Coordinates of C-alpha atoms and ligand atoms in Angstrom, one line a residue:
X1 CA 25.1 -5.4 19.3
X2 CA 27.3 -5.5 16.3
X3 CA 29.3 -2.2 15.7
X4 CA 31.1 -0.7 12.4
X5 CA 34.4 0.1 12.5
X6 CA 33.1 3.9 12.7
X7 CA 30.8 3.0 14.9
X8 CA 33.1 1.5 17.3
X9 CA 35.6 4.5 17.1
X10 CA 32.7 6.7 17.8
X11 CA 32.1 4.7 20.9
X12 CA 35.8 5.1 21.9
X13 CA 34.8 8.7 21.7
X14 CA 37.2 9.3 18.5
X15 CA 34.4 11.8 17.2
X16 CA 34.6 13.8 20.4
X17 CA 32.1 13.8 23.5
X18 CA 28.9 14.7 21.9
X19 CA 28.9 11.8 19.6
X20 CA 30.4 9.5 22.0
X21 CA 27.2 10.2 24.9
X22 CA 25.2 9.6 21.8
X23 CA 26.5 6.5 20.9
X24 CA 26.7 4.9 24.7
X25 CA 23.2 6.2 24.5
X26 CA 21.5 4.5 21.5
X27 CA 24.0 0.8 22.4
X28 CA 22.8 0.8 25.9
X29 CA 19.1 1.2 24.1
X30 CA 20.0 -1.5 21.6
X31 CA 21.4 -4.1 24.1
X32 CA 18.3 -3.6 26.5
X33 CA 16.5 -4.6 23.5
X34 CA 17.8 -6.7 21.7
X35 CA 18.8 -4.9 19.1
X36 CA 21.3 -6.3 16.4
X37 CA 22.9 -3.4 15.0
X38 CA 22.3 0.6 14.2
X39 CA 20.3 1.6 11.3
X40 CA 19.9 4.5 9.4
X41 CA 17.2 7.3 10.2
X42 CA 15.5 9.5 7.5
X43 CA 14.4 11.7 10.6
X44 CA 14.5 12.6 14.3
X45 CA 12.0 14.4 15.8
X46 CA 13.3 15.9 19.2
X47 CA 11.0 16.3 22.1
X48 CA 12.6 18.0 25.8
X49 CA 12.1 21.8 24.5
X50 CA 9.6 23.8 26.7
X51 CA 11.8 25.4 29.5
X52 CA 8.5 24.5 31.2
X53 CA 9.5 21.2 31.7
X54 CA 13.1 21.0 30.9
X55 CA 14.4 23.1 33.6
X56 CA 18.2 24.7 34.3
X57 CA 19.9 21.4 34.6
X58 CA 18.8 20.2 31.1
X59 CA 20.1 23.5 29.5
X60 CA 23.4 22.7 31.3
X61 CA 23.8 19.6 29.4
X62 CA 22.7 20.8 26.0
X63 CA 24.9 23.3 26.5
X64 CA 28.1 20.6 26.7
X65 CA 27.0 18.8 23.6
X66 CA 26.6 21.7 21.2
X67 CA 30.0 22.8 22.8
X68 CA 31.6 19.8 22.3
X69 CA 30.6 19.2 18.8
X70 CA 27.3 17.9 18.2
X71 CA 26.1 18.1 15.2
X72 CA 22.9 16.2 13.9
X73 CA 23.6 13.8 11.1
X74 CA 19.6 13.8 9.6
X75 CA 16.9 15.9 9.0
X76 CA 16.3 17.2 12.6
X77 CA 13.1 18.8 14.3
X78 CA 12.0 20.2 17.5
X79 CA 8.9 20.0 19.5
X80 CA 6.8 22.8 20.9
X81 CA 8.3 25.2 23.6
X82 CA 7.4 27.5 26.1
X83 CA 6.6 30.4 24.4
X84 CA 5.1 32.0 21.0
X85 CA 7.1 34.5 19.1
X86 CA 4.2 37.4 19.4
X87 CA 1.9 37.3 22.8
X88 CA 3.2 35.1 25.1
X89 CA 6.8 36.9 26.1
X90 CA 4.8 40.2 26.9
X91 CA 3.0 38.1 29.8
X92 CA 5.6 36.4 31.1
X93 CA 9.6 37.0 33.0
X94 CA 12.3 38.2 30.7
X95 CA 14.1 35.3 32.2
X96 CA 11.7 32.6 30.7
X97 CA 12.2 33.9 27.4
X98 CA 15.9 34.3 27.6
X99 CA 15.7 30.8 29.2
X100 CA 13.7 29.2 26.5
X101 CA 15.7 31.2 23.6
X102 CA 19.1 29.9 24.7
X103 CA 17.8 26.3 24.6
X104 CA 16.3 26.8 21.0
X105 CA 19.0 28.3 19.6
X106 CA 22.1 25.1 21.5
X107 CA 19.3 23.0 19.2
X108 CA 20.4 25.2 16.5
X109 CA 24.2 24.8 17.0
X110 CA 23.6 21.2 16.9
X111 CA 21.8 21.6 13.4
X112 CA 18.3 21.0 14.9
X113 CA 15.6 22.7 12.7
X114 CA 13.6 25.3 15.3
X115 CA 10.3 23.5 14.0
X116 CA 9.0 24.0 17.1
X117 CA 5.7 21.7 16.2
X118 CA 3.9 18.1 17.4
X119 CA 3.0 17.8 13.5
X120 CA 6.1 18.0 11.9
X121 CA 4.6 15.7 9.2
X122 CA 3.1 18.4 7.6
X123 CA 6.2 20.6 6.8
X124 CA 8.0 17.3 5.4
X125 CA 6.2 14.6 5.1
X126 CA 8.1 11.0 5.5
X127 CA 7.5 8.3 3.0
X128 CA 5.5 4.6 4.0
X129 CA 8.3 2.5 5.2
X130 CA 10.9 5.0 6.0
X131 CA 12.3 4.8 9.4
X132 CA 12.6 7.7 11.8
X133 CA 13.7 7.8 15.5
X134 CA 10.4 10.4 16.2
X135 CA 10.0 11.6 20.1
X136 CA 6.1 13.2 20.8
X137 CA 4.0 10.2 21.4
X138 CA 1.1 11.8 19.1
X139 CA 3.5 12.3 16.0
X140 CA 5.0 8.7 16.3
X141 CA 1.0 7.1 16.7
X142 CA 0.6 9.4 13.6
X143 CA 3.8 8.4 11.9
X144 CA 3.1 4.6 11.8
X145 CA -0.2 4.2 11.9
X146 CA -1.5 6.9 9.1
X147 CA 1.9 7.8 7.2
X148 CA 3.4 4.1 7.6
X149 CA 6.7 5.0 8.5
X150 CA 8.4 3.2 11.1
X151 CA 9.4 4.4 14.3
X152 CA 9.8 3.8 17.9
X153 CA 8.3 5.6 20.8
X154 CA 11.4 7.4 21.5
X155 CA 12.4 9.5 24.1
X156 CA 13.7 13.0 24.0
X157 CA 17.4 11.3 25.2
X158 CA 17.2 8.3 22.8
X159 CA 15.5 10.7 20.0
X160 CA 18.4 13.6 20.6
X161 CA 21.2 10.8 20.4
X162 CA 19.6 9.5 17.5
X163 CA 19.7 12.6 15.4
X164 CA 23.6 13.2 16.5
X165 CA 24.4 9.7 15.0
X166 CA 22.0 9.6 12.5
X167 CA 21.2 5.9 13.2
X168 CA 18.8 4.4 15.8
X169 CA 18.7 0.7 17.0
X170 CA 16.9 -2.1 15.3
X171 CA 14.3 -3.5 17.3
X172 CA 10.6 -3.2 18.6
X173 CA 8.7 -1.0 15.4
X174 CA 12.1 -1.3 13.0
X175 CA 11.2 -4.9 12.4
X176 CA 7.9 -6.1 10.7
X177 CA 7.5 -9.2 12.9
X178 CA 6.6 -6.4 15.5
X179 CA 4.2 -4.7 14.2
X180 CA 1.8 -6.8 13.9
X181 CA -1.6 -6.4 15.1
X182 CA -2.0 -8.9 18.7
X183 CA -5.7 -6.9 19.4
X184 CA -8.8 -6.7 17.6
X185 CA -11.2 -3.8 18.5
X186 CA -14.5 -3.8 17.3
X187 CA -16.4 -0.3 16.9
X188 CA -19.6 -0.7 18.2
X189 CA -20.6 3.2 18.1
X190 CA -20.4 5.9 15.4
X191 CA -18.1 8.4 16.6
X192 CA -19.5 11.6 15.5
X193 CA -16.9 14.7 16.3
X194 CA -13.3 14.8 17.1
X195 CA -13.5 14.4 20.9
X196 CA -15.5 11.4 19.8
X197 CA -12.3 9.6 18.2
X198 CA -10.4 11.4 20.9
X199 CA -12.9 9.7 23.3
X200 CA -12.5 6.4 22.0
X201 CA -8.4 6.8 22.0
X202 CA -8.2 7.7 25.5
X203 CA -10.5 4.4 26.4
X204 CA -8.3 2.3 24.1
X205 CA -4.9 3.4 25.7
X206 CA -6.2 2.7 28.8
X207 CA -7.4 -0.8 27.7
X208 CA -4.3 -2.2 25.7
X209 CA -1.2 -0.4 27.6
X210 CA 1.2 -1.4 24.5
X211 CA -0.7 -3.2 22.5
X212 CA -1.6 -3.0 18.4
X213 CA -5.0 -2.9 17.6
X214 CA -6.8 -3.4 14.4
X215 CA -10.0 -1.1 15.2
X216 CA -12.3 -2.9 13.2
X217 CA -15.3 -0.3 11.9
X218 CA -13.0 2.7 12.1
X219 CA -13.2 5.3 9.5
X220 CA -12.1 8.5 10.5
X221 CA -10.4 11.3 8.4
X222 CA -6.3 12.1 8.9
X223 CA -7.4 14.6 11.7
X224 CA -9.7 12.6 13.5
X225 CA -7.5 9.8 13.3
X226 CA -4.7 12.1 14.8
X227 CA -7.1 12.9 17.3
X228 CA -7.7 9.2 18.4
X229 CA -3.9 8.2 18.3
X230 CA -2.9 11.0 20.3
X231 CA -5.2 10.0 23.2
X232 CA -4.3 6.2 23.0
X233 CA -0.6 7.7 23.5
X234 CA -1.5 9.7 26.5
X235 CA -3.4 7.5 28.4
X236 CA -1.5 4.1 27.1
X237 CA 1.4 3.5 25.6
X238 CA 0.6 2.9 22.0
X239 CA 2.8 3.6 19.0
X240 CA 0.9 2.0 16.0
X241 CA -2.5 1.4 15.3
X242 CA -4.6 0.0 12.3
X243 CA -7.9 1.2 11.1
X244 CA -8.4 -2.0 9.0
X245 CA -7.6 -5.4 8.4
X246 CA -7.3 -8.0 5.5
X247 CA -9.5 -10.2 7.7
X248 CA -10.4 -10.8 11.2
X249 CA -8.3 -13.4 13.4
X250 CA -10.2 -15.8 15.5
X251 CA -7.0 -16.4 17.0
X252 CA -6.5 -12.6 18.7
X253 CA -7.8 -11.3 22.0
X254 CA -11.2 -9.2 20.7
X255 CA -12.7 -6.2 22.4
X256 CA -15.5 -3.9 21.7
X257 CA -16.0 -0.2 22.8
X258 CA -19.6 1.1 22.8
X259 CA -21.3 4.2 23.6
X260 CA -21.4 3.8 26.7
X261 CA -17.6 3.3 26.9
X262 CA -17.5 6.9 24.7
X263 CA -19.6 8.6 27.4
X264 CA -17.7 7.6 30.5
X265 CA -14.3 9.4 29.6
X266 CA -16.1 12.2 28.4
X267 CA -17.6 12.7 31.6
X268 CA -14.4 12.0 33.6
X269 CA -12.6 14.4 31.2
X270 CA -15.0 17.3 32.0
X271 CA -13.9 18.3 35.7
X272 CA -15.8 21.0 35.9
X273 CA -18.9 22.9 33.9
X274 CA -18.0 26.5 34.7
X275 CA -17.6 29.0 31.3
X276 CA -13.9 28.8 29.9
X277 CA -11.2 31.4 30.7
X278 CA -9.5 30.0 27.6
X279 CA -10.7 27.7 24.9
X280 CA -7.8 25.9 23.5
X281 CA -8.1 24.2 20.1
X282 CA -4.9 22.6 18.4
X283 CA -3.6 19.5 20.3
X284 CA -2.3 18.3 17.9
X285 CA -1.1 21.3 16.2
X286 CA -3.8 22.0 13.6
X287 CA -3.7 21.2 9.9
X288 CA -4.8 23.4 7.5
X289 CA -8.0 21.9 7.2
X290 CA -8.2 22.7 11.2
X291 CA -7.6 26.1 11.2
X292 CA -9.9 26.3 8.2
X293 CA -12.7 24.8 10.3
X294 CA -12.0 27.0 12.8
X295 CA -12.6 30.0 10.6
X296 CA -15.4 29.2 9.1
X297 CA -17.3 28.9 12.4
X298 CA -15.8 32.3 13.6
X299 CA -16.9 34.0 10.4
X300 CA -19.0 37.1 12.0
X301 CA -18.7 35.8 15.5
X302 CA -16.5 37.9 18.2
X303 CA -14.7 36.1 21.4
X304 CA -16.2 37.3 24.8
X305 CA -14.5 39.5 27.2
X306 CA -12.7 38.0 30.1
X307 CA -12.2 34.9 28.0
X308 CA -9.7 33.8 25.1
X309 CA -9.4 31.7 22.4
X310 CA -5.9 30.1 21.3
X311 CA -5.8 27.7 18.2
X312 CA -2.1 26.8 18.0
X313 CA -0.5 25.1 14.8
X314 CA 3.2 25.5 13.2
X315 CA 5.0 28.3 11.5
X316 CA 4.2 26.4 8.2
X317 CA 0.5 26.1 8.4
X318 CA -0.1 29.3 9.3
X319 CA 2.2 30.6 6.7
X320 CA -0.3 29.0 4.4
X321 CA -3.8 30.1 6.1
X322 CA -3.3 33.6 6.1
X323 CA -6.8 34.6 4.7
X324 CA -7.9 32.0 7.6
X325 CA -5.9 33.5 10.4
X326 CA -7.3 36.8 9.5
X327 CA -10.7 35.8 10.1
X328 CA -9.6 34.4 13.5
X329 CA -8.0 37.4 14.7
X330 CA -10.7 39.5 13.6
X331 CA -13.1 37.7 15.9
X332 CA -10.7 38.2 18.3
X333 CA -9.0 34.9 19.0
X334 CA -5.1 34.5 18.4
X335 CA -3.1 31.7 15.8
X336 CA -0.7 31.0 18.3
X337 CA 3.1 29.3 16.9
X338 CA 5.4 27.0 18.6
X339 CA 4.0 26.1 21.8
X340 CA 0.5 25.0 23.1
X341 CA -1.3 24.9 26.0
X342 CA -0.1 21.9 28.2
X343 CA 3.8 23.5 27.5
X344 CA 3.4 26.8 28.5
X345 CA 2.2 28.6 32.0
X346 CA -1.7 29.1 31.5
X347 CA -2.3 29.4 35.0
X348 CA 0.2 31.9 35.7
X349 CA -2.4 34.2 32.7
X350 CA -4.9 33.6 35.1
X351 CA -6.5 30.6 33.5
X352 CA -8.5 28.5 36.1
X353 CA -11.0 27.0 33.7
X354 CA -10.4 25.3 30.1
X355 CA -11.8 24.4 27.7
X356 CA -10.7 21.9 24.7
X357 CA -11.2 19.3 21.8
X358 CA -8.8 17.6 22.5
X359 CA -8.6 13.9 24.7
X360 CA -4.6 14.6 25.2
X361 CA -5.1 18.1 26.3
X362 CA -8.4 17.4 28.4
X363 CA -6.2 14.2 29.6
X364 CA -2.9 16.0 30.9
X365 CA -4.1 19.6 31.9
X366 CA -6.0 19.0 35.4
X367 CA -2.1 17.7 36.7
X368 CA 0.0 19.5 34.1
X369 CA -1.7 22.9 34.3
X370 CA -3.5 22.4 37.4
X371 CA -6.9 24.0 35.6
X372 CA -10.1 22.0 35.6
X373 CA -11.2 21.4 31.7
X374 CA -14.2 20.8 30.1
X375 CA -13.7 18.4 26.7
X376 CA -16.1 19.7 23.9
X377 CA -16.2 19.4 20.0
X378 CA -15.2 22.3 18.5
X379 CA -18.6 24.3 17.7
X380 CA -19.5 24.1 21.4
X381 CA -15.8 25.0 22.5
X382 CA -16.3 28.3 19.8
X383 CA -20.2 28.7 21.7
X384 CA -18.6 29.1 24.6
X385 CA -15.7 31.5 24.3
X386 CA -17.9 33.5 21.8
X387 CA -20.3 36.6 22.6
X388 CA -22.7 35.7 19.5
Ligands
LIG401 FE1 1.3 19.0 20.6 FE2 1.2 20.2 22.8 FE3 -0.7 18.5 22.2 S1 3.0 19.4 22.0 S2 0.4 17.0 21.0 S3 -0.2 20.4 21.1 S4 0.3 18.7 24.2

């Protein structure tokens, strides 16, 4: 892979330690791949923050680069972590707070934004054609297929070493010649509610692995389309999707999904039909127009005993729904910031039983969370944590 001068000197490890792992990092990425050179980043979007899953070691070596130096060069955000600011450290060890603190605030030292969100799209949004070197599989399915930015599938190493250099290798989504559609799907069933498109995703991902579809018939609002891409991600790999096309190709592999198709995973994604100890709505971390919905179908209601409701979403959307997050708390479910579900302890709260409406979250909790889960739309998931 061709190297500037700074570049090169950065490699040498002229720019100290942090930016020199960073560079071996993103050239060893760029020579697997074929990559020609480095190019610049609007945005990274960092994954690797729950202490949940990154552990002591990780912390170890977070702690060296912000030691040694590193700095991001580009607008820099975190995923979620462990922990809220307001419920969860009351339930849990002082030592998973401190543990989870110190790893938020090396981000910090390394000028990485404590975002602490799966939708950082909606605190800055990128513009069509910008590239970014995004981490969180739902934000990057979001990021080229609705926004039309371009960005690989990152992980939380490459998407780290990224934001320290600023740059990302050119290859795989960074070049036009690969994102085009190789799949056609054709919609054969109305999906009606979100765990319909979420449905629908988690068939897909399974179906194509890698591939780009154009899902022919598909017609879905921003948040249901989040919902679908965020399912494709977890069960396949998928990083771009269209929901339309100039004009079909005869000469592209067609499939179809049907009802039928729709009804299968949402059978195998409901392991269990007991009530819910917690109903869990926010996977993806909710928009405005989420929490809104949320609210509205709360208004008078009251969440049972022995049961609770969490809709998580960012600092910034709930900044901006106060009157809706009111009428949330009222009824006695909490607005939960900067971590969800599959990245915290729900078991250790006592949480056997889940429910969701989400694909991702019904997708990943029986192994992640070791819970059984029940995969609703929202107005039955809100029937069954509520007492009226
Ligand atoms: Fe976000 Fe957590 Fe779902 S990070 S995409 S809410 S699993």
């Amino acid at each position: 892979m061709y190297l500037t001068k700074q570049e090169e000197r950065m490699l040498d490890g002229e720019y100290g330690w942090a930016n020199q792992v960073s560079m071996k990092i993103l050239v060893r990425l760029g020579d697997l791949f074929g990559a020609k050179r480095l190019i610049p980043i609007q945005s990274a979007h960092l994954s690797g923050v729950s202490y949940k899953h990154l552990g002591d070691a990780a912390i170890e070596f977070l702690n060296e680069l912000a030691t040694q130096g590193g700095k991001a060069e580009t607008l820099a955000t975190l995923n979620p972590s462990s922990l809220d600011q307001q419920i969860l450290p009351k339930r849990y060890s002082k030592e998973r707070s401190a543990k989870q603190g110190e790893i938020i605030e090396l981000y910090g030292k390394m000028r990485i934004q404590p975002t602490l969100t799966c939708t950082p799209y909606y605190l800055q949004t990128p513009k069509a054609g910008q590239h970014l070197a995004w981490a969180e599989s739902s934000a990057v399915v979001y990021a080229n297929s609705v926004l039309k930015t371009w960005t690989n599938r990152e992980g939380a190493p490459s998407a780290l070493a990224a934001a320290l250099v600023g740059k990302t290798p050119n290859y795989g989504l960074h070049q036009s010649e690969n994102r085009q559609p190789n799949v056609q799907v054709k919609l054969e069933t109305e999906p009606q509610t979100e765990t319909d498109y979420g449905a629908i995703g988690i068939h897909l991902g399974k179906l194509l692995k890698d591939k780009i579809p154009t899902i022919f018939g598909l017609r879905g609002s921003d948040d249901e389309l989040k919902q679908l891409g965020a399912a494709m991600a977890s069960s396949g790999m998928t990083a771009l999707f269209y929901a339309e096309a100039p004009s079909k190709s005869e000469k592209l592999e067609t499939t179809s999904v049907e009802a039928k198709d729709v009804e299968q995973v949402m059978s195998s994604l409901c392991t269990t039909d007991q009530t819910p100890d917690l109903v869990f709505i926010g996977c993806p971390h909710c928009s405005i127009n989420e929490v809104k919905k949320v609210a509205q179908a709360l208004e008078g209601r009251k969440v049972r005993k022995n049961a609770e409701l969490w809709i998580c979403t960012s600092r910034y959307v709930k900044e901006r729904v106060k009157n809706y997050v009111g009428v949330i708390e009222r009824a006695g479910g909490h607005v939960l910031c900067d971590t969800c579900v599959l990245v915290t302890w729900i078991k250790d709260l006592g949480a056997d039983t889940l429910m969701t409406n989400s694909a991702k979250t019904a997708f990943y909790a029986p192994t992640l969370n070791e819970v059984d889960v029940t995969l609703k739309p929202l107005n039955k998931c809100l029937k069954a944590v509520c007492r009226n």
